Short mmCIF file of C-alpha atoms in Angstrom, two decimals:
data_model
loop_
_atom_site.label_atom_id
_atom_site.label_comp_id
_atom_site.label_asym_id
_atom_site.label_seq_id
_atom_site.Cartn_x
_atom_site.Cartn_y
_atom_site.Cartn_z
CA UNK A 1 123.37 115.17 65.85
CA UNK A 2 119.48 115.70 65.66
CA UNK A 3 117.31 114.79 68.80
CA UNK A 4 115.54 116.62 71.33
CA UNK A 5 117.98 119.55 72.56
CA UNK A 6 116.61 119.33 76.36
CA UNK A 7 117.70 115.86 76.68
CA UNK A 8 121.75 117.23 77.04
CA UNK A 9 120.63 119.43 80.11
CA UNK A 10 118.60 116.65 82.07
CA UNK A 11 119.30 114.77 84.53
CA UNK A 12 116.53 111.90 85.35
CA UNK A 13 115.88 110.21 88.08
CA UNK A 14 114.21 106.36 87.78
CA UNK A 15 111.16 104.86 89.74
CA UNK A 16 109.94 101.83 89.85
CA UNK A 17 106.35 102.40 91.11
CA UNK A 18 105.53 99.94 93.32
CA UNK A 19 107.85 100.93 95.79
CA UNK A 20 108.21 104.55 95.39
CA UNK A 21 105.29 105.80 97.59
CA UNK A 22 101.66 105.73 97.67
CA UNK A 23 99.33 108.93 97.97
CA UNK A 24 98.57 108.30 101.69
CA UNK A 25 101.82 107.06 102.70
CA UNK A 26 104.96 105.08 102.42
CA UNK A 27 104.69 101.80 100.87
CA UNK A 28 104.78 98.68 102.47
CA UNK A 29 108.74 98.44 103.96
CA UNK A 30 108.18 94.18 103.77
CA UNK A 31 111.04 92.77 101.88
CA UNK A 32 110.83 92.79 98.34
CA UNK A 33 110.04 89.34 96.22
CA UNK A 34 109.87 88.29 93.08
CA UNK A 35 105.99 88.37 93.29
CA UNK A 36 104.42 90.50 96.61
CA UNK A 37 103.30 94.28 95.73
CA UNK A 38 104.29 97.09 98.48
CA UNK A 39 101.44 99.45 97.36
CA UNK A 40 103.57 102.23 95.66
CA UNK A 41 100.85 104.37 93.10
CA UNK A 42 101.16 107.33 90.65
CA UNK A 43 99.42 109.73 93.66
CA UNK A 44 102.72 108.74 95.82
CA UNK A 45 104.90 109.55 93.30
CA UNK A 46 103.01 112.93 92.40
CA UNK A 47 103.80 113.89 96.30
CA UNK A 48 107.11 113.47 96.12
CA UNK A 49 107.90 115.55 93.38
CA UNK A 50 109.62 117.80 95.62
CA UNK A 51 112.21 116.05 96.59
CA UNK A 52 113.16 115.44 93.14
CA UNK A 53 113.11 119.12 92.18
CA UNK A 54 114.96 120.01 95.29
CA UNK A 55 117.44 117.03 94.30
CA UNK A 56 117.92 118.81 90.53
CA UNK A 57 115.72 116.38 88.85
CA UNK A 58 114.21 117.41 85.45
CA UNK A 59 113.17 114.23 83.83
CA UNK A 60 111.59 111.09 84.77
CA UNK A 61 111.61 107.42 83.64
CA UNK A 62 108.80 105.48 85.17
CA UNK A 63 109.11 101.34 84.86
CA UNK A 64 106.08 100.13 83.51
CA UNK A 65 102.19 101.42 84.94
CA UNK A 66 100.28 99.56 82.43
CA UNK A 67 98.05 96.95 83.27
CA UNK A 68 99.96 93.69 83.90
CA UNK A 69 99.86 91.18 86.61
CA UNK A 70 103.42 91.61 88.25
CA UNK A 71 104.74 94.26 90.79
CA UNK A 72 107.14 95.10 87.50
CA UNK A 73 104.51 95.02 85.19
CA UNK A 74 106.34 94.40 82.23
CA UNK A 75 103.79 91.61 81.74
CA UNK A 76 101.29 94.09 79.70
CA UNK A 77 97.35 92.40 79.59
CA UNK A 78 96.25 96.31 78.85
CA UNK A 79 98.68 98.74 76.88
CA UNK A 80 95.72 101.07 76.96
CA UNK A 81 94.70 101.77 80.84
CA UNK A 82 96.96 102.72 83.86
CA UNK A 83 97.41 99.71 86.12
CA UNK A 84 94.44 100.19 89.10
CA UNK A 85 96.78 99.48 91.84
CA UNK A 86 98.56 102.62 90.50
CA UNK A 87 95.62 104.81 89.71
CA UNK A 88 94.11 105.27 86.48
CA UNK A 89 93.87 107.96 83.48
CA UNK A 90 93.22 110.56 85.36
CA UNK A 91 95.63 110.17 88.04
CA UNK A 92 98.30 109.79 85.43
CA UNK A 93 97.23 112.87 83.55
CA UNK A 94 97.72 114.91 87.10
CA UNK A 95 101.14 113.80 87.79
CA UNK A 96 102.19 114.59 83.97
CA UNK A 97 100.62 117.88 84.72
CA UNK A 98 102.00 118.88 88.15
CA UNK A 99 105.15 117.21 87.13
CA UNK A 100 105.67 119.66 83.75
CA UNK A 101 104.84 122.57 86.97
CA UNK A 102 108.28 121.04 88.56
CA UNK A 103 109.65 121.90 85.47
CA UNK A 104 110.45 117.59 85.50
CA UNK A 105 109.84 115.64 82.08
CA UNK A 106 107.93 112.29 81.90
CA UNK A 107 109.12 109.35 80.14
CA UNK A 108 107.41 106.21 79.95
CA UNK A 109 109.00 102.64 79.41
CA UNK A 110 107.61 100.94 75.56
CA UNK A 111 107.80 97.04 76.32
CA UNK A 112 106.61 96.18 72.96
CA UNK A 113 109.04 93.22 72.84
CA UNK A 114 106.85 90.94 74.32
CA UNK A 115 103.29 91.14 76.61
CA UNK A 116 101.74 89.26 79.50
CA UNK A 117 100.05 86.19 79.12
CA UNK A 118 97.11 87.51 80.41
CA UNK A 119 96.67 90.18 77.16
CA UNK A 120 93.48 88.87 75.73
CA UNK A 121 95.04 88.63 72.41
CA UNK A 122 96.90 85.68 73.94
CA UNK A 123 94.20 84.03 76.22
CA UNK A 124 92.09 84.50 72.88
CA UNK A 125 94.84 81.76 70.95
CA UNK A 126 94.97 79.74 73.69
CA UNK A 127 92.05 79.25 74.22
CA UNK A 128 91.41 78.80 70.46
CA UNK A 129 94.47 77.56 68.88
CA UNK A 130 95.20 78.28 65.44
CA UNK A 131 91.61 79.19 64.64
CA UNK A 132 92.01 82.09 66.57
CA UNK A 133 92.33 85.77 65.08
CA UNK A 134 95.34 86.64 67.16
CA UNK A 135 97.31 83.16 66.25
CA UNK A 136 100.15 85.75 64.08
CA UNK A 137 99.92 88.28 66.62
CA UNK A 138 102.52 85.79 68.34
CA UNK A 139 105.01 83.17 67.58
CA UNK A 140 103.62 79.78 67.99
CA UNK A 141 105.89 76.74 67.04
CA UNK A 142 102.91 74.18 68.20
CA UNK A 143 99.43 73.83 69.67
CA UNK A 144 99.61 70.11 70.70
CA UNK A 145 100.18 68.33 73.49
CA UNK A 146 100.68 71.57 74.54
CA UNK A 147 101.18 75.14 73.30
CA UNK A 148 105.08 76.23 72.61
CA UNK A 149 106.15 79.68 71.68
CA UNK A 150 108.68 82.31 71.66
CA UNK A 151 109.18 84.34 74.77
CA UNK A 152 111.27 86.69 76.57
CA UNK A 153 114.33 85.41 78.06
CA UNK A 154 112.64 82.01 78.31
CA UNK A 155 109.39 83.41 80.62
CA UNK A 156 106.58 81.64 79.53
CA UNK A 157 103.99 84.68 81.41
CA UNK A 158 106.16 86.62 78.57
CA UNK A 159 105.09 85.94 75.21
CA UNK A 160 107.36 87.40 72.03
CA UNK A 161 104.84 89.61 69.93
CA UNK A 162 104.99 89.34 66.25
CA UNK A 163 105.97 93.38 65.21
CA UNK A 164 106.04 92.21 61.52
CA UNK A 165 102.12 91.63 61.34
CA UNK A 166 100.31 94.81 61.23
CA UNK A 167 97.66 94.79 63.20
CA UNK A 168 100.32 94.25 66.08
CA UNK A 169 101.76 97.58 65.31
CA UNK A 170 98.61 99.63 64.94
CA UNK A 171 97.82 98.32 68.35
CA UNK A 172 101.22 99.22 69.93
CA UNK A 173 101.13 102.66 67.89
CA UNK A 174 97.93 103.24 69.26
CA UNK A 175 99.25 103.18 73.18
CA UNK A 176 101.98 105.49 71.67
CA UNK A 177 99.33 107.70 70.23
CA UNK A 178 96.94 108.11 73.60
CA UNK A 179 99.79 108.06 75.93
CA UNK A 180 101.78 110.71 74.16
CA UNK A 181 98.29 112.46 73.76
CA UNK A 182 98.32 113.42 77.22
CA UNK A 183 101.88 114.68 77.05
CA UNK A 184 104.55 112.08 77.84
CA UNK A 185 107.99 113.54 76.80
CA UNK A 186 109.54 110.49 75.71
CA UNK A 187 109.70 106.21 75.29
CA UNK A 188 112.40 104.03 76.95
CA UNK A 189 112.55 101.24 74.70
CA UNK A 190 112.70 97.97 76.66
CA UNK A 191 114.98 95.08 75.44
CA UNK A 192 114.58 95.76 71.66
CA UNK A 193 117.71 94.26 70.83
CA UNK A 194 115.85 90.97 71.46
CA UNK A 195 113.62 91.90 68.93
CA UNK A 196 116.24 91.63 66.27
CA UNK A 197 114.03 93.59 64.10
CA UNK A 198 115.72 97.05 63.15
CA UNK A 199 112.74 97.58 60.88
CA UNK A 200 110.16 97.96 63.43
CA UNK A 201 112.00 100.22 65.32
CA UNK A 202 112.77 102.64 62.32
CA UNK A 203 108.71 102.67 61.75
CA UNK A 204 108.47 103.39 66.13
CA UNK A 205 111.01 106.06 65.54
CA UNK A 206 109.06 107.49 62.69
CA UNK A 207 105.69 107.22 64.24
CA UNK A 208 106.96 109.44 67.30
CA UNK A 209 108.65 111.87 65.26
CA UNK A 210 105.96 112.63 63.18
CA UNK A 211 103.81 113.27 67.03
CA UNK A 212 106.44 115.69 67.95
CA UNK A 213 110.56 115.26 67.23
CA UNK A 214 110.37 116.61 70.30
CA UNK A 215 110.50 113.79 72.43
CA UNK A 216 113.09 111.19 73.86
CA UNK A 217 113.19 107.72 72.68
CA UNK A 218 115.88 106.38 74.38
CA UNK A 219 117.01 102.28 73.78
CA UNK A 220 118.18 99.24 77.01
CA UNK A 221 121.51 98.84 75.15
CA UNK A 222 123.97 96.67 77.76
CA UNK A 223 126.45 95.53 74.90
CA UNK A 224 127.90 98.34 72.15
CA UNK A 225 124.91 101.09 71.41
CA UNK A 226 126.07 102.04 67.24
CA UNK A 227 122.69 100.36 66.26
CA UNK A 228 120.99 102.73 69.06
CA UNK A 229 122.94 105.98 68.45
CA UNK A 230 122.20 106.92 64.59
CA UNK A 231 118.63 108.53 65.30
CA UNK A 232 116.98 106.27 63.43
CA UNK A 233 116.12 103.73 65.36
CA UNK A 234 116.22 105.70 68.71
CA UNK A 235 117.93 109.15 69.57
CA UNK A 236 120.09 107.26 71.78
CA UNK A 237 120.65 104.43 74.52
CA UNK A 238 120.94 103.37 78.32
CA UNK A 239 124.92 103.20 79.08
CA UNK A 240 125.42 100.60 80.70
CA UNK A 241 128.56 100.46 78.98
CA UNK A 242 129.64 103.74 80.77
CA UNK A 243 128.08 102.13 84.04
CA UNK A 244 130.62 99.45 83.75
CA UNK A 245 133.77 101.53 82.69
CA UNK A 246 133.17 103.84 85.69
CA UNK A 247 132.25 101.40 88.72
CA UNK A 248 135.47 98.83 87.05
CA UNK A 249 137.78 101.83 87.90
CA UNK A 250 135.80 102.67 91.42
CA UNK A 251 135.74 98.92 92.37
CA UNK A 252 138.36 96.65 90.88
CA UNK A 253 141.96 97.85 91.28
CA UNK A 254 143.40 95.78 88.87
CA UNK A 255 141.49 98.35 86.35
CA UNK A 256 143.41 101.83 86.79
CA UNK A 257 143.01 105.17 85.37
CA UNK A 258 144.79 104.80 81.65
CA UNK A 259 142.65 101.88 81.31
CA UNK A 260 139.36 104.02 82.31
CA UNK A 261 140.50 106.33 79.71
CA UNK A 262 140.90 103.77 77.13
CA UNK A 263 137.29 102.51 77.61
CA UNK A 264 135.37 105.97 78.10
CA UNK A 265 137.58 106.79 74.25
CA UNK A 266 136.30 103.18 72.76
CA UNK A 267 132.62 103.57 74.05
CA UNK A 268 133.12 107.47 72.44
CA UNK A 269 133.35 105.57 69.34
CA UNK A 270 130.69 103.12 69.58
CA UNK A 271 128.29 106.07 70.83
CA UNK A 272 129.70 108.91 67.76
CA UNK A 273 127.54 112.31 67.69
CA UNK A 274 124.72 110.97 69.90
CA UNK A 275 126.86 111.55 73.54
CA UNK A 276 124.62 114.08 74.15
CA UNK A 277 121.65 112.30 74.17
CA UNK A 278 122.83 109.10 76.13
CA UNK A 279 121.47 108.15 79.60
CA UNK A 280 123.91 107.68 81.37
CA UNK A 281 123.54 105.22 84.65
CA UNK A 282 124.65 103.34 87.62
CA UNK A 283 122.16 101.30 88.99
CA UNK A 284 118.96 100.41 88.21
CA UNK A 285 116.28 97.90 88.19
CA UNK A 286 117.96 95.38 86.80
CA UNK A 287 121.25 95.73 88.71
CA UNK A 288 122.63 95.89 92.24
CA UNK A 289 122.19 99.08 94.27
CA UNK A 290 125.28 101.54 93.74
CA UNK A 291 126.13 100.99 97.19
CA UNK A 292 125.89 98.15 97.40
CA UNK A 293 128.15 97.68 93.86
CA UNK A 294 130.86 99.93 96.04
CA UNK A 295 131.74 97.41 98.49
CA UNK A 296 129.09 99.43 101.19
CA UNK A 297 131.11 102.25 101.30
CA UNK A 298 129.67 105.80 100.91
CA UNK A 299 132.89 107.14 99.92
CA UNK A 300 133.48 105.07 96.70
CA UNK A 301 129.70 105.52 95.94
CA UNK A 302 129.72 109.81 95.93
CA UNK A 303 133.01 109.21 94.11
CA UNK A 304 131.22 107.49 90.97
CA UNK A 305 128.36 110.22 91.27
CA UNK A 306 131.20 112.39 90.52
CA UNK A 307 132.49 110.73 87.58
CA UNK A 308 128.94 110.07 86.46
CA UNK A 309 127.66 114.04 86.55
CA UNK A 310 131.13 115.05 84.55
CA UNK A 311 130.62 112.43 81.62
CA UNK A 312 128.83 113.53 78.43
CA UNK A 313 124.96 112.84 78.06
CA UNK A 314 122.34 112.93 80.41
CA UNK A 315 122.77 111.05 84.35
CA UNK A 316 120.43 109.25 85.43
CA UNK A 317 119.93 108.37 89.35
CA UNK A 318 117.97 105.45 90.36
CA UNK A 319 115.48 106.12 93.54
CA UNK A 320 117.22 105.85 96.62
CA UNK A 321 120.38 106.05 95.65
CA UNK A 322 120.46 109.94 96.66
CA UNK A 323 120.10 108.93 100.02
CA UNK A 324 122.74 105.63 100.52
CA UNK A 325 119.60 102.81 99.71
CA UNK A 326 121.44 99.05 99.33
CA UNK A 327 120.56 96.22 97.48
CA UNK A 328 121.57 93.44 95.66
CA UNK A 329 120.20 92.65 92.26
CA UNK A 330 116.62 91.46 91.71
CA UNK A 331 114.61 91.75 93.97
CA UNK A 332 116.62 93.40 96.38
CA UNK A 333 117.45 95.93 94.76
CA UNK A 334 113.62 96.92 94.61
CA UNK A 335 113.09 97.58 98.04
CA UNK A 336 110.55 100.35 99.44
CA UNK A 337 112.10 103.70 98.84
CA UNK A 338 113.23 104.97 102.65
CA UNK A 339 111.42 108.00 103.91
CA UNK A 340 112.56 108.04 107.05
CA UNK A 341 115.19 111.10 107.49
CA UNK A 342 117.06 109.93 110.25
CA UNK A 343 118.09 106.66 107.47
CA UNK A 344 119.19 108.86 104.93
CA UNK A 345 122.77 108.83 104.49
CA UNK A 346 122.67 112.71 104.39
CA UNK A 347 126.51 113.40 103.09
CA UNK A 348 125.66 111.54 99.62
CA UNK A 349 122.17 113.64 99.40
CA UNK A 350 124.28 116.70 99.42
CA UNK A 351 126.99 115.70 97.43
CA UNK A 352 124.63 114.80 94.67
CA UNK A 353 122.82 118.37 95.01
CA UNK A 354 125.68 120.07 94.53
CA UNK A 355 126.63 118.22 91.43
CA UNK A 356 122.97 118.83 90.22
CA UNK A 357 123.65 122.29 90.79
CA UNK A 358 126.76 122.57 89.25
CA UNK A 359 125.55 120.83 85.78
CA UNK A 360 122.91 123.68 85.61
CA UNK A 361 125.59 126.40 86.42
CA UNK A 362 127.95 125.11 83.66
CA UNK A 363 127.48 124.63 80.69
CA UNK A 364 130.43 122.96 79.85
CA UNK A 365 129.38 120.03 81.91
CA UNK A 366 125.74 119.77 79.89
CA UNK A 367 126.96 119.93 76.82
CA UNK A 368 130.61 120.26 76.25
CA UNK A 369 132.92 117.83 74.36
CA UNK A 370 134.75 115.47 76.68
CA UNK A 371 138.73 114.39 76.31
CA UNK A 372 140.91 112.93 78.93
CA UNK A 373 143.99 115.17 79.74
CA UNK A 374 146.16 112.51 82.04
CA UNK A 375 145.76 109.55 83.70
CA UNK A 376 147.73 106.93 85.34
CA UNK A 377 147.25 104.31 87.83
CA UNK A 378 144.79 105.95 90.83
CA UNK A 379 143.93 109.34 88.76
CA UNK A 380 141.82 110.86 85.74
CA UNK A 381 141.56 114.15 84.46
CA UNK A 382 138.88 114.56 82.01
CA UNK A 383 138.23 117.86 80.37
CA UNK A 384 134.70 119.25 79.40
CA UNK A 385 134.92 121.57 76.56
CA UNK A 386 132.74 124.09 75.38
CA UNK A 387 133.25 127.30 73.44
CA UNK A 388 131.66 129.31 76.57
CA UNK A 389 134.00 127.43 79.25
CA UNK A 390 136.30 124.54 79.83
CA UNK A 391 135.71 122.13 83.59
CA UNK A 392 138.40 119.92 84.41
CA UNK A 393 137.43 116.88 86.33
CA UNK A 394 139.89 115.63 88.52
CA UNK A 395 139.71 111.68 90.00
CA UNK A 396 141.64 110.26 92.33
CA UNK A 397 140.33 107.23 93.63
CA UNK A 398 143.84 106.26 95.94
CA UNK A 399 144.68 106.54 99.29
CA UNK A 400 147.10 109.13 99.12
CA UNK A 401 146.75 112.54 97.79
CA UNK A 402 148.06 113.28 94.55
CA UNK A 403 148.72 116.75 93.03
CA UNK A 404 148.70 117.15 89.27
CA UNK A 405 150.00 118.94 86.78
CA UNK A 406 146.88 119.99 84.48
CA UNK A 407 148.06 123.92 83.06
CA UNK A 408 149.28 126.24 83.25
CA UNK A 409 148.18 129.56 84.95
CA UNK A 410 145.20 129.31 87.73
CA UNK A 411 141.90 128.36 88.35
CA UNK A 412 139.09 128.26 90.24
CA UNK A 413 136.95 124.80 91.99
CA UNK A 414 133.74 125.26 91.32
CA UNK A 415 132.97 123.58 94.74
CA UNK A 416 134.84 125.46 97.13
CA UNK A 417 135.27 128.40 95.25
CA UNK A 418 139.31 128.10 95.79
CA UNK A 419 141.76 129.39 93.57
CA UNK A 420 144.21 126.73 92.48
CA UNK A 421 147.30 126.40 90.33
CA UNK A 422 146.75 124.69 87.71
CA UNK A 423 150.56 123.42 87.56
CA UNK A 424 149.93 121.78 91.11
CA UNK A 425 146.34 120.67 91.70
CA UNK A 426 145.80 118.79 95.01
CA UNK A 427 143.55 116.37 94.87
CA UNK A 428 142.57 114.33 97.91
CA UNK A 429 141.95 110.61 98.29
CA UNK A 430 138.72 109.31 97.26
CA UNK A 431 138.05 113.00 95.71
CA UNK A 432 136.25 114.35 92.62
CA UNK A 433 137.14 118.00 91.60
CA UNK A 434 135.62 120.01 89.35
CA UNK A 435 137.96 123.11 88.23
CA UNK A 436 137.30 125.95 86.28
CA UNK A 437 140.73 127.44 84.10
CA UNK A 438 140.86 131.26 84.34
#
């Protein structure tokens, strides 16, 4: 599988800018609507950079900082300038800069699915109907009484471009073209199975290619990802799929191990050669707060970390999640990020850092080939194969410990530094081991 090779050794963290931080200060900590702004800006997220290199960050995905007239901003008036409650084109160009010195990638979200209704193109038709210029820029089913037209998800401040008309694409592929300019390292494609127009995205693909096959286009896929995972319409997609297999087995005990394994094999297939390059998740903008997902307690939360850092492709955490942030789904789950130490839930910060630190120390767990070696009803044992090493990951989410048969001979946990027999591995309640065969 083709693709950009630094994408298997990432791991990304996700912010959503408005509530990150702002350059002199935390953002507002009022609770999060639909519609009020907390004051997060690119300058707050440049001084936080490191906490996400001391965290084991190397990539980042930033929600949308084009001009829009949301706190999400996925309502694009602008696909040319930075947002100015965020900063503008120089600010941006800084924290691309001082985040390549972190050694942390940038990645920048494409919402070329639809725009705000405030993009002039748009004011421009309705303000002159179908004598306008831009009238096939969208998708206008009437002008009278009143304007109708496609939109996203049925948001009428979200108006459905029209990809097929050309001048619609030169102007989208000329965002890609400055923004990549000043050294972006990727696209996160947003909704573009709404689109329903594989064509375009072949021609997006292309385009960046042909800029530098270098960087990371990476699809929203919530349903099967085969469309997403052939390189040509993206190198691969969001796994929400994985998300789901992984916090069914941490939360729901109807769903036990052999089923986990069942699902992890199926969404194996859907994915085929592109594991590598999937971003893997579990939580996120659009979802409730990993903690909040596990019921509220830490344990079951570092748990799912686990499984996420041992499964094939790259993880992804979503701010605040290192340090035990909760939330239900939108808005809540876009609160102000919490910089107050004495709130961090410090055992899941550390957890996570040593899981960081163990995906750069192994190589196996980057970019080995994945298999599950047993499971049953509380337990799976997932093996990460590469030609340098193997890592056994060991999963028991029960309440008793369990000791498993997994080998012969020894080896050794990468965590503790233990030797262990690999006949009679004993593995804890609640516990994620990571073992090394001699």
């Amino acid at each position: 599988m083709t693709g950009p090779d630094w994408v298997r050794d990432a791991v990304f963290y996700q912010i959503f800018p408005d509530r990150f931080a702002r350059g002199d200060g935390p953002v507002d900590a009022e609770a999060p609507t639909r519609d009020n702004f907390l004051g997060g800006d690119l300058d707050g997220i440049g001084a936080h950079l490191g906490h996400l290199r001391e965290l084991g960050i190397t990539a980042l995905y930033l929600t949308p900082i084009f001009a829009a007239r949301t706190n999400h901003r996925y309502d694009t008036i602008d696909y040319l300038s930075i947002d100015p409650m965020l900063g503008d084109e120089r600010t941006f160009a800084l924290l691309v800069e001082h985040a390549h010195a972190h050694g942390i990638k940038v990645v920048l979200d494409a919402v070329f699915h639809h725009c705000g209704d405030g993009h002039p193109a748009f004011q421009d038709v309705l303000a002159h109907g179908p004598a306008s210029p831009y009238v096939n820029w969208f998708h206008f089913q009437q002008f009278e009484p009143e304007p109708v037209y496609l939109t996203c998800s049925g948001c009428q401040y979200l108006p459905k471009l029209n990809v097929t008309n050309p001048e619609v694409r030169d102007h989208l592929f000329a965002a890609v073209d400055k923004w990549t300019g000043l050294g972006i390292d990727g696209w996160r494609l947003d909704v573009p199975y709404m689109m329903d127009n594989l064509p375009f995205w072949r021609r997006f693909q292309q385009h960046v290619k042909a800029i530098d096959p270098d960087l990371y286009v990476v699809a929203e896929v919530w349903e099967a990802a085969t469309d997403w995972t052939r390189g040509d319409t993206s190198d691969g997609a969001m796994n929400y799929r994985l998300r789901d297999a992984i916090l069914g087995f941490v939360t729901d005990h109807r769903l036990g191990g052999e089923w986990l394994a069942r699902e992890l094999e199926t969404i194996s297939g859907e994915i085929g050669a592109a594991g590598g390059l999937m971003l893997n998740l579990l939580g996120s903008h659009d979802t409730e707060r990993l903690l909040t997902r596990c019921g509220g307690e830490p344990h079951a939360a570092r748990f799912a970390l686990g499984l996420l850092m041992a499964a094939q492709g790259a993880p992804m955490i979503y701010y605040g999640d290192e340090i035990g942030m909760r939330g239900f789904n939108d808005p809540d789950c876009r609160r102000a990020m919490v910089w107050d130490q004495d709130r961090w839930d410090h055992d899941t910060l550390t957890w996570l850092k040593r899981l960081t630190r163990l995906r750069r120390e192994h190589v196996a767990l980057r970019r080995g080939d994945e298999s599950t070696v047993t499971a049953s009803e509380n337990v799976i044992v997932r093996a990460r194969s590469h030609p340098e090493e193997t890592v056994l990951v060991l999963a028991n989410r029960g309440n008793a410990a369990e000791r498993l048969a997994v080998g012969t001979g020894t080896g050794r946990d990468l965590i503790t530094g233990e030797q262990v027999k690999l006949g009679a591995v004993a593995v804890h309640p609640w516990e994620v081991r990571f073992v090394r065969p001699d």
